[in-house]
Short mmCIF file of C-alpha atoms in Angstrom, two decimals:
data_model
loop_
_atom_site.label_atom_id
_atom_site.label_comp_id
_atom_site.label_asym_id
_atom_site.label_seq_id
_atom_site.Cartn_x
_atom_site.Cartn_y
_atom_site.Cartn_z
CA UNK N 16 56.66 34.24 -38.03
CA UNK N 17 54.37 31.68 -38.01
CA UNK N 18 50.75 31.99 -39.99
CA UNK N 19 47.59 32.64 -38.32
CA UNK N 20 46.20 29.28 -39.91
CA UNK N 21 49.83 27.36 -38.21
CA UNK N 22 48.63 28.56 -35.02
CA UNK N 23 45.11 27.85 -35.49
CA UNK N 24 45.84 24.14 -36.29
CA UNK N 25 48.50 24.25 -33.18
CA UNK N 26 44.94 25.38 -30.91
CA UNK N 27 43.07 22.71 -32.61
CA UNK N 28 45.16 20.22 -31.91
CA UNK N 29 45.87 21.23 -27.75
CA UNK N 30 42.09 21.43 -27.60
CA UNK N 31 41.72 18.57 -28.91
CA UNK N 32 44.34 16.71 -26.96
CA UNK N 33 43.07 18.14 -23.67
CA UNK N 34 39.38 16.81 -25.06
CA UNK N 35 41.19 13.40 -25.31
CA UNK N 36 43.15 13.31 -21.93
CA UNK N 37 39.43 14.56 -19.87
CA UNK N 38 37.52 11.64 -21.73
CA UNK N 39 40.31 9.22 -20.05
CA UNK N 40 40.87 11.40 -16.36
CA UNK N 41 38.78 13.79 -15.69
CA UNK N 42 35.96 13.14 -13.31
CA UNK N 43 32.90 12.86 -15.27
CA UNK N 44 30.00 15.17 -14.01
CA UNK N 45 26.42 15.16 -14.65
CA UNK N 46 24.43 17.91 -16.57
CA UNK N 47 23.76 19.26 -12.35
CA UNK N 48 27.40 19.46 -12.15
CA UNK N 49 27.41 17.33 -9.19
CA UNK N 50 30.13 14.08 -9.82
CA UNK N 51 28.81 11.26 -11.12
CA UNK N 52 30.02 8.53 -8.79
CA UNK N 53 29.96 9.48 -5.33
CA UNK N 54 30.76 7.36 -2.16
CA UNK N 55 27.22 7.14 0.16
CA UNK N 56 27.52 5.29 3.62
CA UNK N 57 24.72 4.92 5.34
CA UNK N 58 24.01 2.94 8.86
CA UNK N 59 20.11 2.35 9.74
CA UNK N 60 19.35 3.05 13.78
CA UNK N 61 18.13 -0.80 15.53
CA UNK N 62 14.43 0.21 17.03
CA UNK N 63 16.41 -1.27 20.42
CA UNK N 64 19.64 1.34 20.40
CA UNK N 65 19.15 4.72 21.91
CA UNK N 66 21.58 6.09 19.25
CA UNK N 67 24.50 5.31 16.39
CA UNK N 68 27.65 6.38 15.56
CA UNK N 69 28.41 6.06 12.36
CA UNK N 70 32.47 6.92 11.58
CA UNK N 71 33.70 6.42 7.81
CA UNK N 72 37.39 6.39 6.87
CA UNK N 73 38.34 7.06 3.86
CA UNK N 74 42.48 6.59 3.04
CA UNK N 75 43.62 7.08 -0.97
CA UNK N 76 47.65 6.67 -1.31
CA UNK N 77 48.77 9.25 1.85
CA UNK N 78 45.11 11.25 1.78
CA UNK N 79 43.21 10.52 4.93
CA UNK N 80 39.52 11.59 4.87
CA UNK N 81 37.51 10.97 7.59
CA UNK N 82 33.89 11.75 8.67
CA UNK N 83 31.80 10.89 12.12
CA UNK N 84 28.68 11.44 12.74
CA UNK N 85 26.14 10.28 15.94
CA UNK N 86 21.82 10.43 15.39
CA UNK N 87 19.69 9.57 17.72
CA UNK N 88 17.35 9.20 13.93
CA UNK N 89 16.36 6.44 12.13
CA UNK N 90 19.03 6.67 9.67
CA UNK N 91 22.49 7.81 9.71
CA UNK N 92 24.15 9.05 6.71
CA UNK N 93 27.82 10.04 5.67
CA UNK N 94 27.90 10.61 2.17
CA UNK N 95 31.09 11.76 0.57
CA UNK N 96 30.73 13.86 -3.16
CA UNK N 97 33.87 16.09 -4.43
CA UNK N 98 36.66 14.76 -1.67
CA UNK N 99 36.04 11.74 -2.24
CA UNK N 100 35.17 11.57 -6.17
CA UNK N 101 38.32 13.55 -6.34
CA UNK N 102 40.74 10.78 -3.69
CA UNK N 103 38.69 8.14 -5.71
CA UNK N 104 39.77 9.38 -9.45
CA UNK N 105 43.19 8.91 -9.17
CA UNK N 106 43.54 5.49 -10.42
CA UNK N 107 44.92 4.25 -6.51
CA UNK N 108 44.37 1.51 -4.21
CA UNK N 109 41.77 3.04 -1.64
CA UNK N 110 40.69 1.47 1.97
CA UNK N 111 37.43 2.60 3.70
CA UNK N 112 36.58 1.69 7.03
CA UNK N 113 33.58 1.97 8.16
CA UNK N 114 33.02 1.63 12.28
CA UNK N 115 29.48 1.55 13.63
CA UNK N 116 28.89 2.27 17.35
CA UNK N 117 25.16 1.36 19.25
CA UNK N 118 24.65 3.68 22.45
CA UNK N 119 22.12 1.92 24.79
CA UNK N 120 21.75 3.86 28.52
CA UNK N 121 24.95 4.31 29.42
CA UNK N 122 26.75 1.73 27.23
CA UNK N 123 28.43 1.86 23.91
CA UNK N 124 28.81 -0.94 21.58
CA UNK N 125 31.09 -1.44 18.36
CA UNK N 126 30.50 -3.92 16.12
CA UNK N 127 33.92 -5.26 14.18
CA UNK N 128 35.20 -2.28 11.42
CA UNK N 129 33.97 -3.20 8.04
CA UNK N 130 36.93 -2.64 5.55
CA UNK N 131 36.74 -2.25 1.74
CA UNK N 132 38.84 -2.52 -0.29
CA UNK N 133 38.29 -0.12 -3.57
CA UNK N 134 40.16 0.22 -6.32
CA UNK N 135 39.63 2.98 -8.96
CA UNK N 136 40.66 2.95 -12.56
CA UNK N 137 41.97 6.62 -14.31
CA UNK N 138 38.53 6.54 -16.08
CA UNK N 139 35.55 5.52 -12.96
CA UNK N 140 35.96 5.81 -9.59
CA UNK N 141 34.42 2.86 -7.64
CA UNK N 142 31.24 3.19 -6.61
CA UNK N 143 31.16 2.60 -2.80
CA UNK N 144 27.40 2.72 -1.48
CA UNK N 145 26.84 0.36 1.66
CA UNK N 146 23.49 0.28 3.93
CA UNK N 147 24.22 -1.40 7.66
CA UNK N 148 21.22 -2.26 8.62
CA UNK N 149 19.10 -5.43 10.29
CA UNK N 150 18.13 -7.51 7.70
CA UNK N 151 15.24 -9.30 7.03
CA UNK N 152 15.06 -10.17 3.17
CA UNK N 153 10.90 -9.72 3.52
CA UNK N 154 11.42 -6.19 4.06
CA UNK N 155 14.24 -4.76 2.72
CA UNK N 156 13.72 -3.36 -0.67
CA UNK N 157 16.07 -2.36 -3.83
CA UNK N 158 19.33 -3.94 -6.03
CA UNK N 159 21.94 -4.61 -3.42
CA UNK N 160 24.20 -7.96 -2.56
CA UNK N 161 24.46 -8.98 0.76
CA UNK N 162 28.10 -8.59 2.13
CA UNK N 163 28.17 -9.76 5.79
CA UNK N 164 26.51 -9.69 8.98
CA UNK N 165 28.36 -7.85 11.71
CA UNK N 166 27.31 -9.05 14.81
CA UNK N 167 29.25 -7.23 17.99
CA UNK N 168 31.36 -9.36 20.31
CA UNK N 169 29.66 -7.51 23.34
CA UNK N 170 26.54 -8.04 23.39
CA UNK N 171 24.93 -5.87 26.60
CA UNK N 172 22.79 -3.72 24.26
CA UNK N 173 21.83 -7.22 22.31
CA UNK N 174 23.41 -9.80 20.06
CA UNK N 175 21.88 -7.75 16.75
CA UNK N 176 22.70 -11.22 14.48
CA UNK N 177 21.60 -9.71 11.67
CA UNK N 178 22.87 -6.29 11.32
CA UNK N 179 24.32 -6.37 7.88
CA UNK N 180 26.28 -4.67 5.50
CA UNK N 181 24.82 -4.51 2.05
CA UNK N 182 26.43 -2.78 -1.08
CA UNK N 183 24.06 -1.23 -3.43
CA UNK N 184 24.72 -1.92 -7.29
CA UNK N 185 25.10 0.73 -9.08
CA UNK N 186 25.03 2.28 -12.62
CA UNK N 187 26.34 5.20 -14.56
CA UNK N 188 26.48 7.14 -11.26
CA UNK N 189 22.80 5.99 -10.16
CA UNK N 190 22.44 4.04 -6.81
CA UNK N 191 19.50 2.03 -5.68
CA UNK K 15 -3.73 2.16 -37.14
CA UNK K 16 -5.95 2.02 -40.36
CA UNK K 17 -3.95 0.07 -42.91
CA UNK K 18 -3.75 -2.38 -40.12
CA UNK K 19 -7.70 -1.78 -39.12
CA UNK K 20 -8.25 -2.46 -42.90
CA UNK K 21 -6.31 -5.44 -43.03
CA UNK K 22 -8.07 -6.99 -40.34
CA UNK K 23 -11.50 -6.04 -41.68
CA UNK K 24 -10.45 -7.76 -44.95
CA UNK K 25 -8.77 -10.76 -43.12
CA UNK K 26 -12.35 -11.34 -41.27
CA UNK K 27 -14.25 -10.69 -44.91
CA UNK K 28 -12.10 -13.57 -46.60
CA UNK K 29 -12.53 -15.46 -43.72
CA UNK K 30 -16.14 -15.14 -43.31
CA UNK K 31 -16.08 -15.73 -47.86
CA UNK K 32 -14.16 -18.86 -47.17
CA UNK K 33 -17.70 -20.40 -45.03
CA UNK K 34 -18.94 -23.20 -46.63
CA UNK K 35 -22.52 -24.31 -46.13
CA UNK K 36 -21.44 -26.93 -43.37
CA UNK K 37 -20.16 -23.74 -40.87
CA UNK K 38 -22.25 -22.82 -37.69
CA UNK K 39 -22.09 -20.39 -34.75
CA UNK K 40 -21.40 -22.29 -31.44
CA UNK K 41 -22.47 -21.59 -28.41
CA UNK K 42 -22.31 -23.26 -24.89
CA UNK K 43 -23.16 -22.88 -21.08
CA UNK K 44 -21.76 -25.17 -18.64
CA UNK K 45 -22.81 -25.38 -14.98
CA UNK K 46 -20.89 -27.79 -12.41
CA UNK K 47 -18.35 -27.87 -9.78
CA UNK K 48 -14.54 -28.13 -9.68
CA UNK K 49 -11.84 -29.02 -7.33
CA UNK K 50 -9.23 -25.81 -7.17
CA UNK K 51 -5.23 -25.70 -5.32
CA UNK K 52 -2.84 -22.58 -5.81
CA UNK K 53 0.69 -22.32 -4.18
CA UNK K 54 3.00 -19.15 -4.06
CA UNK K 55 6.59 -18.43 -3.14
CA UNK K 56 9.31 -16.44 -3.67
CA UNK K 57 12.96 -17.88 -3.15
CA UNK K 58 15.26 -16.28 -1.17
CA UNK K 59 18.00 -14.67 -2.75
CA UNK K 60 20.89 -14.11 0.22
CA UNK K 61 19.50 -17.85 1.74
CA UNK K 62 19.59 -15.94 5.41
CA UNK K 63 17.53 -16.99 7.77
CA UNK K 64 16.68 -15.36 11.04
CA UNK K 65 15.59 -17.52 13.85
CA UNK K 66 14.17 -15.38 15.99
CA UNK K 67 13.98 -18.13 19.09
CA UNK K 68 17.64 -19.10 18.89
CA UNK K 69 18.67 -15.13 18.04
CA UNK K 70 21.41 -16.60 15.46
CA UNK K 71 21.52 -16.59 11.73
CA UNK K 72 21.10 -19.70 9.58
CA UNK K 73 21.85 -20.28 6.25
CA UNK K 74 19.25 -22.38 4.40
CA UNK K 75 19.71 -22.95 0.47
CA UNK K 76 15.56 -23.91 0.12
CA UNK K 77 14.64 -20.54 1.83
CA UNK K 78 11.46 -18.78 0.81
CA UNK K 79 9.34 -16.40 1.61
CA UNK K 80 5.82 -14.91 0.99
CA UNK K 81 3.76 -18.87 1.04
CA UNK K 82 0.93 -19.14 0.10
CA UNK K 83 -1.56 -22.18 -0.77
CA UNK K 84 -4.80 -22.73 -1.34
CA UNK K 85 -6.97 -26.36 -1.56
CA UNK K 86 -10.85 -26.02 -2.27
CA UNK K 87 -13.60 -25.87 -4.72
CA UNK K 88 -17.19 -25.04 -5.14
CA UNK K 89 -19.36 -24.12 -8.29
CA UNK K 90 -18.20 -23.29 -11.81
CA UNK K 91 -19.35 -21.62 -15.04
CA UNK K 92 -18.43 -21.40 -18.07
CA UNK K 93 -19.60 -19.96 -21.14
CA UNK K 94 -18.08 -20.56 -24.55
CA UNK K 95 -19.13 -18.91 -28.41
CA UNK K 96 -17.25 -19.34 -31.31
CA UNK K 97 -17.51 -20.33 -34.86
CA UNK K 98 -16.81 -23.21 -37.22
CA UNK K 99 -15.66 -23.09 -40.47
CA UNK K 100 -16.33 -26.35 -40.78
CA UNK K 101 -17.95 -29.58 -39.03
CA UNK K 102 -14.86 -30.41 -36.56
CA UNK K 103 -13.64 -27.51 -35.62
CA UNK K 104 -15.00 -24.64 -33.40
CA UNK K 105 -12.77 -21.22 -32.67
CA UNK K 106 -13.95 -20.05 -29.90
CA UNK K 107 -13.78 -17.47 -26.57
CA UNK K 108 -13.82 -19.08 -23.32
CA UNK K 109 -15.22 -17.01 -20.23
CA UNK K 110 -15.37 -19.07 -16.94
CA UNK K 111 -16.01 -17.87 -13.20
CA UNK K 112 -14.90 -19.89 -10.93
CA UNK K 113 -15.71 -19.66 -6.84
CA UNK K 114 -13.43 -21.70 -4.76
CA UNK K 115 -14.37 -22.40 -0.45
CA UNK K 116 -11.10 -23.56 1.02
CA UNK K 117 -8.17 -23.23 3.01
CA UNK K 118 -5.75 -20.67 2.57
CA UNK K 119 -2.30 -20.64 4.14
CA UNK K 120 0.40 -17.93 4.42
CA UNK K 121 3.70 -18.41 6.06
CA UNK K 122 6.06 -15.53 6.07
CA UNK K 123 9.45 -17.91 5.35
CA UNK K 124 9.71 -21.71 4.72
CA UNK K 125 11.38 -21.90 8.05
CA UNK K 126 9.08 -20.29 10.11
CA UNK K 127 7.20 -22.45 12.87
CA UNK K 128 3.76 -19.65 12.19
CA UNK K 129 0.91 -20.30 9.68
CA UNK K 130 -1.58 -18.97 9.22
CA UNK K 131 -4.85 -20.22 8.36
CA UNK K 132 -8.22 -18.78 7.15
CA UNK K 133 -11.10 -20.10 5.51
CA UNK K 134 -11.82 -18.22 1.92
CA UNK K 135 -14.21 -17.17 -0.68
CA UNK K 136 -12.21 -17.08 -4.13
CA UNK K 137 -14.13 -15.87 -6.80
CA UNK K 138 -11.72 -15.93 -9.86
CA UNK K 139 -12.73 -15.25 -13.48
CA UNK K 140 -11.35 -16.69 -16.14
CA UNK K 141 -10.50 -15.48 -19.90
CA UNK K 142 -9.23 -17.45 -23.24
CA UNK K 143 -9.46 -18.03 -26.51
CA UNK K 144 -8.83 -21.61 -28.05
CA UNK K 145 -10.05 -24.39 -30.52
CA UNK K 146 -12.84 -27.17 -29.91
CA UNK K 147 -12.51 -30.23 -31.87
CA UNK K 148 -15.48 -32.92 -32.84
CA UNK K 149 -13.94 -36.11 -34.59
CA UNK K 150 -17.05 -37.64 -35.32
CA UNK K 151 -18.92 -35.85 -37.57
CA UNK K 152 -21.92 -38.54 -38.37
CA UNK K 153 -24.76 -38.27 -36.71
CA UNK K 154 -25.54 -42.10 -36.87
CA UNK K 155 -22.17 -42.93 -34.95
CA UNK K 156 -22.36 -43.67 -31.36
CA UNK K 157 -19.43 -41.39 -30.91
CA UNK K 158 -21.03 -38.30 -32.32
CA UNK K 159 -21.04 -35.37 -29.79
CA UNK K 160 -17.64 -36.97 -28.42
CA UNK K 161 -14.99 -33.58 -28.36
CA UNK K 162 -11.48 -32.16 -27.15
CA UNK K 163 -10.36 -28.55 -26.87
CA UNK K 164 -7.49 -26.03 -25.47
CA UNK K 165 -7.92 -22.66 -24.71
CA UNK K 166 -4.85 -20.43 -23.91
CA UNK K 167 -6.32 -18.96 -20.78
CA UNK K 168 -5.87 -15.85 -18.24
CA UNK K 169 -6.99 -16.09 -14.96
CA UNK K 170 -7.37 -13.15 -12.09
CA UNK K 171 -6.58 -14.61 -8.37
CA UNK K 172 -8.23 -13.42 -5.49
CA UNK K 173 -6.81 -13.77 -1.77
CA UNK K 174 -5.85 -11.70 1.14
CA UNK K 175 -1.92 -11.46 0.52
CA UNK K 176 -2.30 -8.10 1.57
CA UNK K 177 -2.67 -8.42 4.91
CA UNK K 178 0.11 -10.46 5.37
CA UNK K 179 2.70 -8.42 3.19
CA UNK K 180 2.96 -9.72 0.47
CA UNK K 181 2.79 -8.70 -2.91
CA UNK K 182 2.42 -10.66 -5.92
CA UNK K 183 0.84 -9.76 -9.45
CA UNK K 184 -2.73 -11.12 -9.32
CA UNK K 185 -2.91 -12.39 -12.94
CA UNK K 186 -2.49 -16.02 -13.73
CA UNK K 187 -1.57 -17.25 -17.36
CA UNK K 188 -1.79 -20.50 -18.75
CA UNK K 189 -4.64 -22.88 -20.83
CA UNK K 190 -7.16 -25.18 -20.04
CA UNK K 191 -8.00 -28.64 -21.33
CA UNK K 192 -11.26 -29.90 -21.68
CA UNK K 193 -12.94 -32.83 -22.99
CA UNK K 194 -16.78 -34.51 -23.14
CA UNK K 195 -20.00 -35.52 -24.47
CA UNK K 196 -22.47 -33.65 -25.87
CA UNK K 197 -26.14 -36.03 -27.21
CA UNK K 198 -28.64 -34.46 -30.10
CA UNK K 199 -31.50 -33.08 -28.18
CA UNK K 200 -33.00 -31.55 -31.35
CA UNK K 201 -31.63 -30.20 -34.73
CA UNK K 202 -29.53 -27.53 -33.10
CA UNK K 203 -29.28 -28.05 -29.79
CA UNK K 204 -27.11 -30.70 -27.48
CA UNK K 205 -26.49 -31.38 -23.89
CA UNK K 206 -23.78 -33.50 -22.26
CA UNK K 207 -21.05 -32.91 -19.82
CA UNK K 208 -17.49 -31.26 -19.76
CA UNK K 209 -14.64 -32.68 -18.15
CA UNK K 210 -12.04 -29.47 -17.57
CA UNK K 211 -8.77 -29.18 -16.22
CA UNK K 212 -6.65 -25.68 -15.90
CA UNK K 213 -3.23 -25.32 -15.39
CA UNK K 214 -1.99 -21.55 -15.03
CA UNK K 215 1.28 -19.47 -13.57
CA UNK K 216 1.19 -16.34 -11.88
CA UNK K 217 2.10 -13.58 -14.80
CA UNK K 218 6.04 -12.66 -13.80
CA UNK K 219 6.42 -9.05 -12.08
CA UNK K 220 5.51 -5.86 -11.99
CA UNK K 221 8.93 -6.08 -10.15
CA UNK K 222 10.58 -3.38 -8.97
CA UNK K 223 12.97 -3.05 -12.17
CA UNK K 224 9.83 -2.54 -14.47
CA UNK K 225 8.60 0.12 -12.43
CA UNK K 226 11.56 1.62 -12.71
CA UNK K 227 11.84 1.93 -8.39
CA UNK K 228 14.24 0.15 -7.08
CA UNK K 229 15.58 2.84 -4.37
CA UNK K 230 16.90 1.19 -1.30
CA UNK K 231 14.40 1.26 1.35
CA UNK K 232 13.30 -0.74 4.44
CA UNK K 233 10.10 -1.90 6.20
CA UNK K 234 8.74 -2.42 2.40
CA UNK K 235 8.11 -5.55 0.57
CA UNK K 236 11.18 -6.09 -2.34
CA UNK K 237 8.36 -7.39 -4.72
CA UNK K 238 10.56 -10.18 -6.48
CA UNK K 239 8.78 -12.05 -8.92
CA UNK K 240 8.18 -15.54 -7.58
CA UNK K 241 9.12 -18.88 -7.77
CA UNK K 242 8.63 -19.87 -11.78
CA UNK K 243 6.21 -23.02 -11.81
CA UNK K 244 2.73 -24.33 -12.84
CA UNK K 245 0.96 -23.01 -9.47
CA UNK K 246 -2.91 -22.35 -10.11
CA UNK K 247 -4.49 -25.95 -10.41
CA UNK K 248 -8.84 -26.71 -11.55
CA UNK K 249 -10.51 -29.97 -12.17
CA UNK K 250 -13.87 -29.24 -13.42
CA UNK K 251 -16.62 -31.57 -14.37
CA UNK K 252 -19.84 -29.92 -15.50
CA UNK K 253 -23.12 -30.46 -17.34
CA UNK K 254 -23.34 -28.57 -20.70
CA UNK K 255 -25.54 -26.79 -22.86
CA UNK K 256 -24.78 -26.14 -26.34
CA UNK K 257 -26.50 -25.22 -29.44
CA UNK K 258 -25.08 -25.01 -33.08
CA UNK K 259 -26.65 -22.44 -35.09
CA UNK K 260 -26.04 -22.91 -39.20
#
């Protein structure tokens, strides 16, 4: 039979070991509880578009999450905490598409489906946080890099040159 | 606080010990005019340029945004008081107020076809501390009264960026240059003139980092700090005043 002190040093050592594995897998969380890196899509409203449709695709390994949403607002937001911290921990390739629609009168407009291409490690998911919006460098404010502009090929609710996608830098799970 | 308070007490105590009978008190008004120009811009960062007329994007590598300049002049003053410990040199504090009529231009990028243009009233003050120096100490010698100084100088701008949206940090730092002649009126007091010339750069930030607010927003300015570069110019000349007091 083993001793009481064996099996104490046989705990010690699991807890231990399990301490060790989390610091490498496990999803870190802040003191909230909410996950630390989360994935935060938003697509700003031109003052000329009656509304937008903002649809966000999110595909890790065979995992499919996706998300649509249509505001008549200012803003339109798909954010994305525990699925997609979870799809985004695993240390896979991940693709996330992100198609915008405009809705003028009777007409609807997609500009070309922005694709990124994310790749997490065991330890961080990537941090995905994009803002589609018309830029004008004068009046946009916070730490982003521009990306691209995604003009739409029809162009009956307007040509919209510079609707762009920006990705916001983040760090240690804080977006600006 | 009070070792340090002590230290500098003692500092100014061995200092004012280490006077020898040929130190004097300085003091100095000067009264003229000066010539002013200030430029401001802030270089664009993505280079993207939105031409409104054509509707299409354009990429320009010299983009900026936020211009602003400024050509004028009008009357200065200046008022210096300091101390020598000796018969050259003069350590002294430099207040000037200067109030510039010109031209002011803002443009919202380089590329835009817009200025605008309004006629302003600068009134700018002026701070710094510096040295004075008189070569020629003999009073017999044609050159006495002949001097050179610096000052390491602060200046506060004053314009109308706000109402064209645009933000910038309205404190200038740099030094000033001066040089002139000053002729014996009596035992202790002199009069001459002061050639002056200030070169200053807008102080960098408050950015949005410092503040620690950089959320992503729209319809606000990004307040980047601007372009890095000698961009608050005066030429001064002026008659002076000054009066050393043993």
């Amino acid at each position: 039979m083993k001793s009481i002190r064996f099996r104490f040093a046989v705990f010690y050592a699991l807890v231990l070991a399990w301490l060790a594995f989390c610091c490498m897998a496990c999803d870190p969380v802040d003191e909230w509880g909410d996950p630390e890196y989360w994935t935060d899509i938003a697509a700003y409203k031109p003052d000329k578009v009656d509304s937008l449709e903002l649809r966000v695709t999110y595909q890790a390994g065979d995992t499919v999450w996706a998300d649509t949403s249509v505001v008549q607002d200012s803003v339109n937001r798909i954010v994305c905490r525990d699925t997609c911290d979870s799809l985004f921990s695993l240390g896979r390739e991940n693709k996330v598409s992100v198609d915008i629609s405009f809705y003028c009168g009777d007409k609807v407009v997609a500009l070309p489906t922005y694709e990124i291409d994310s790749h997490s490690e065991y330890w961080k998911p990537d941090d995905l946080n994009f803002r589609f919006v018309e830029y004008d460098e004068r009046s946009v404010r916070g730490d982003f890099e521009f990306e691209k502009f995604l003009p739409p090929e029809d162009t009956s609710c307007g040509k919209f040159v510079n609707y762009a996608a920006l990705r916001l830098k983040c760090s240690h799970g804080w977006c600006y | 606080m009070f070792p340090r308070m002590v230290l500098l007490v003692a500092c100014l105590a061995c200092a004012a010990l280490a006077l020898d009978d040929s130190g004097f008190a300085y003091f100095e008004v000067s009264l003229g005019g000066h010539y002013a120009s200030y430029s401001i811009k802030t270089e664009s960062f993505t280079h993207w340029y939105h031409d409104t007329e054509r509707d299409e994007m354009v990429y320009d590598e010299d983009l900026t945004y936020d211009i602003f300049s400024f050509e004028g002049g009008g009357p200065m003053l200046g008022v210096q008081a300091g101390f020598s410990p000796g018969e050259r040199f003069v350590f002294l504090l430099d207040f000037g107020l200067f109030v510039s009529i010109g031209d002011s231009r803002y443009k919202l990028y380089s590329r835009d076809k817009d200025e605008y243009a309004e006629t302003e009233i600068m009134v700018r003050p002026l701070f710094g501390f510096g040295l004075k120096v008189f070569p020629f100490t003999s009073k017999n010698s044609a050159l006495y009264g002949l001097f050179a100084g610096t000052t390491l100088s602060f200046m506060w701008s004053d314009n109308q960026w706000e109402n064209y949206g645009m933000e910038y940090c309205d404190f200038d730092v740099g030094f000033k240059v001066e040089a002139g002649k000053l002729w014996s009126i009596s035992e202790y007091y002199l009069v001459g003139f002061t050639l002056t010339a200030g070169f200053h750069v807008t102080a960098a930030g408050p950015n949005n980092e410092e503040y620690g607010d950089d959320r992503f927003r729209i319809g606000e300015n990004p307040k980047r700090d601007p372009v890095d570069e000698w961009n608050n110019f005066h030429l001064g000349l002026s008659l002076t005043a000054a009066s050393k007091l043993f």
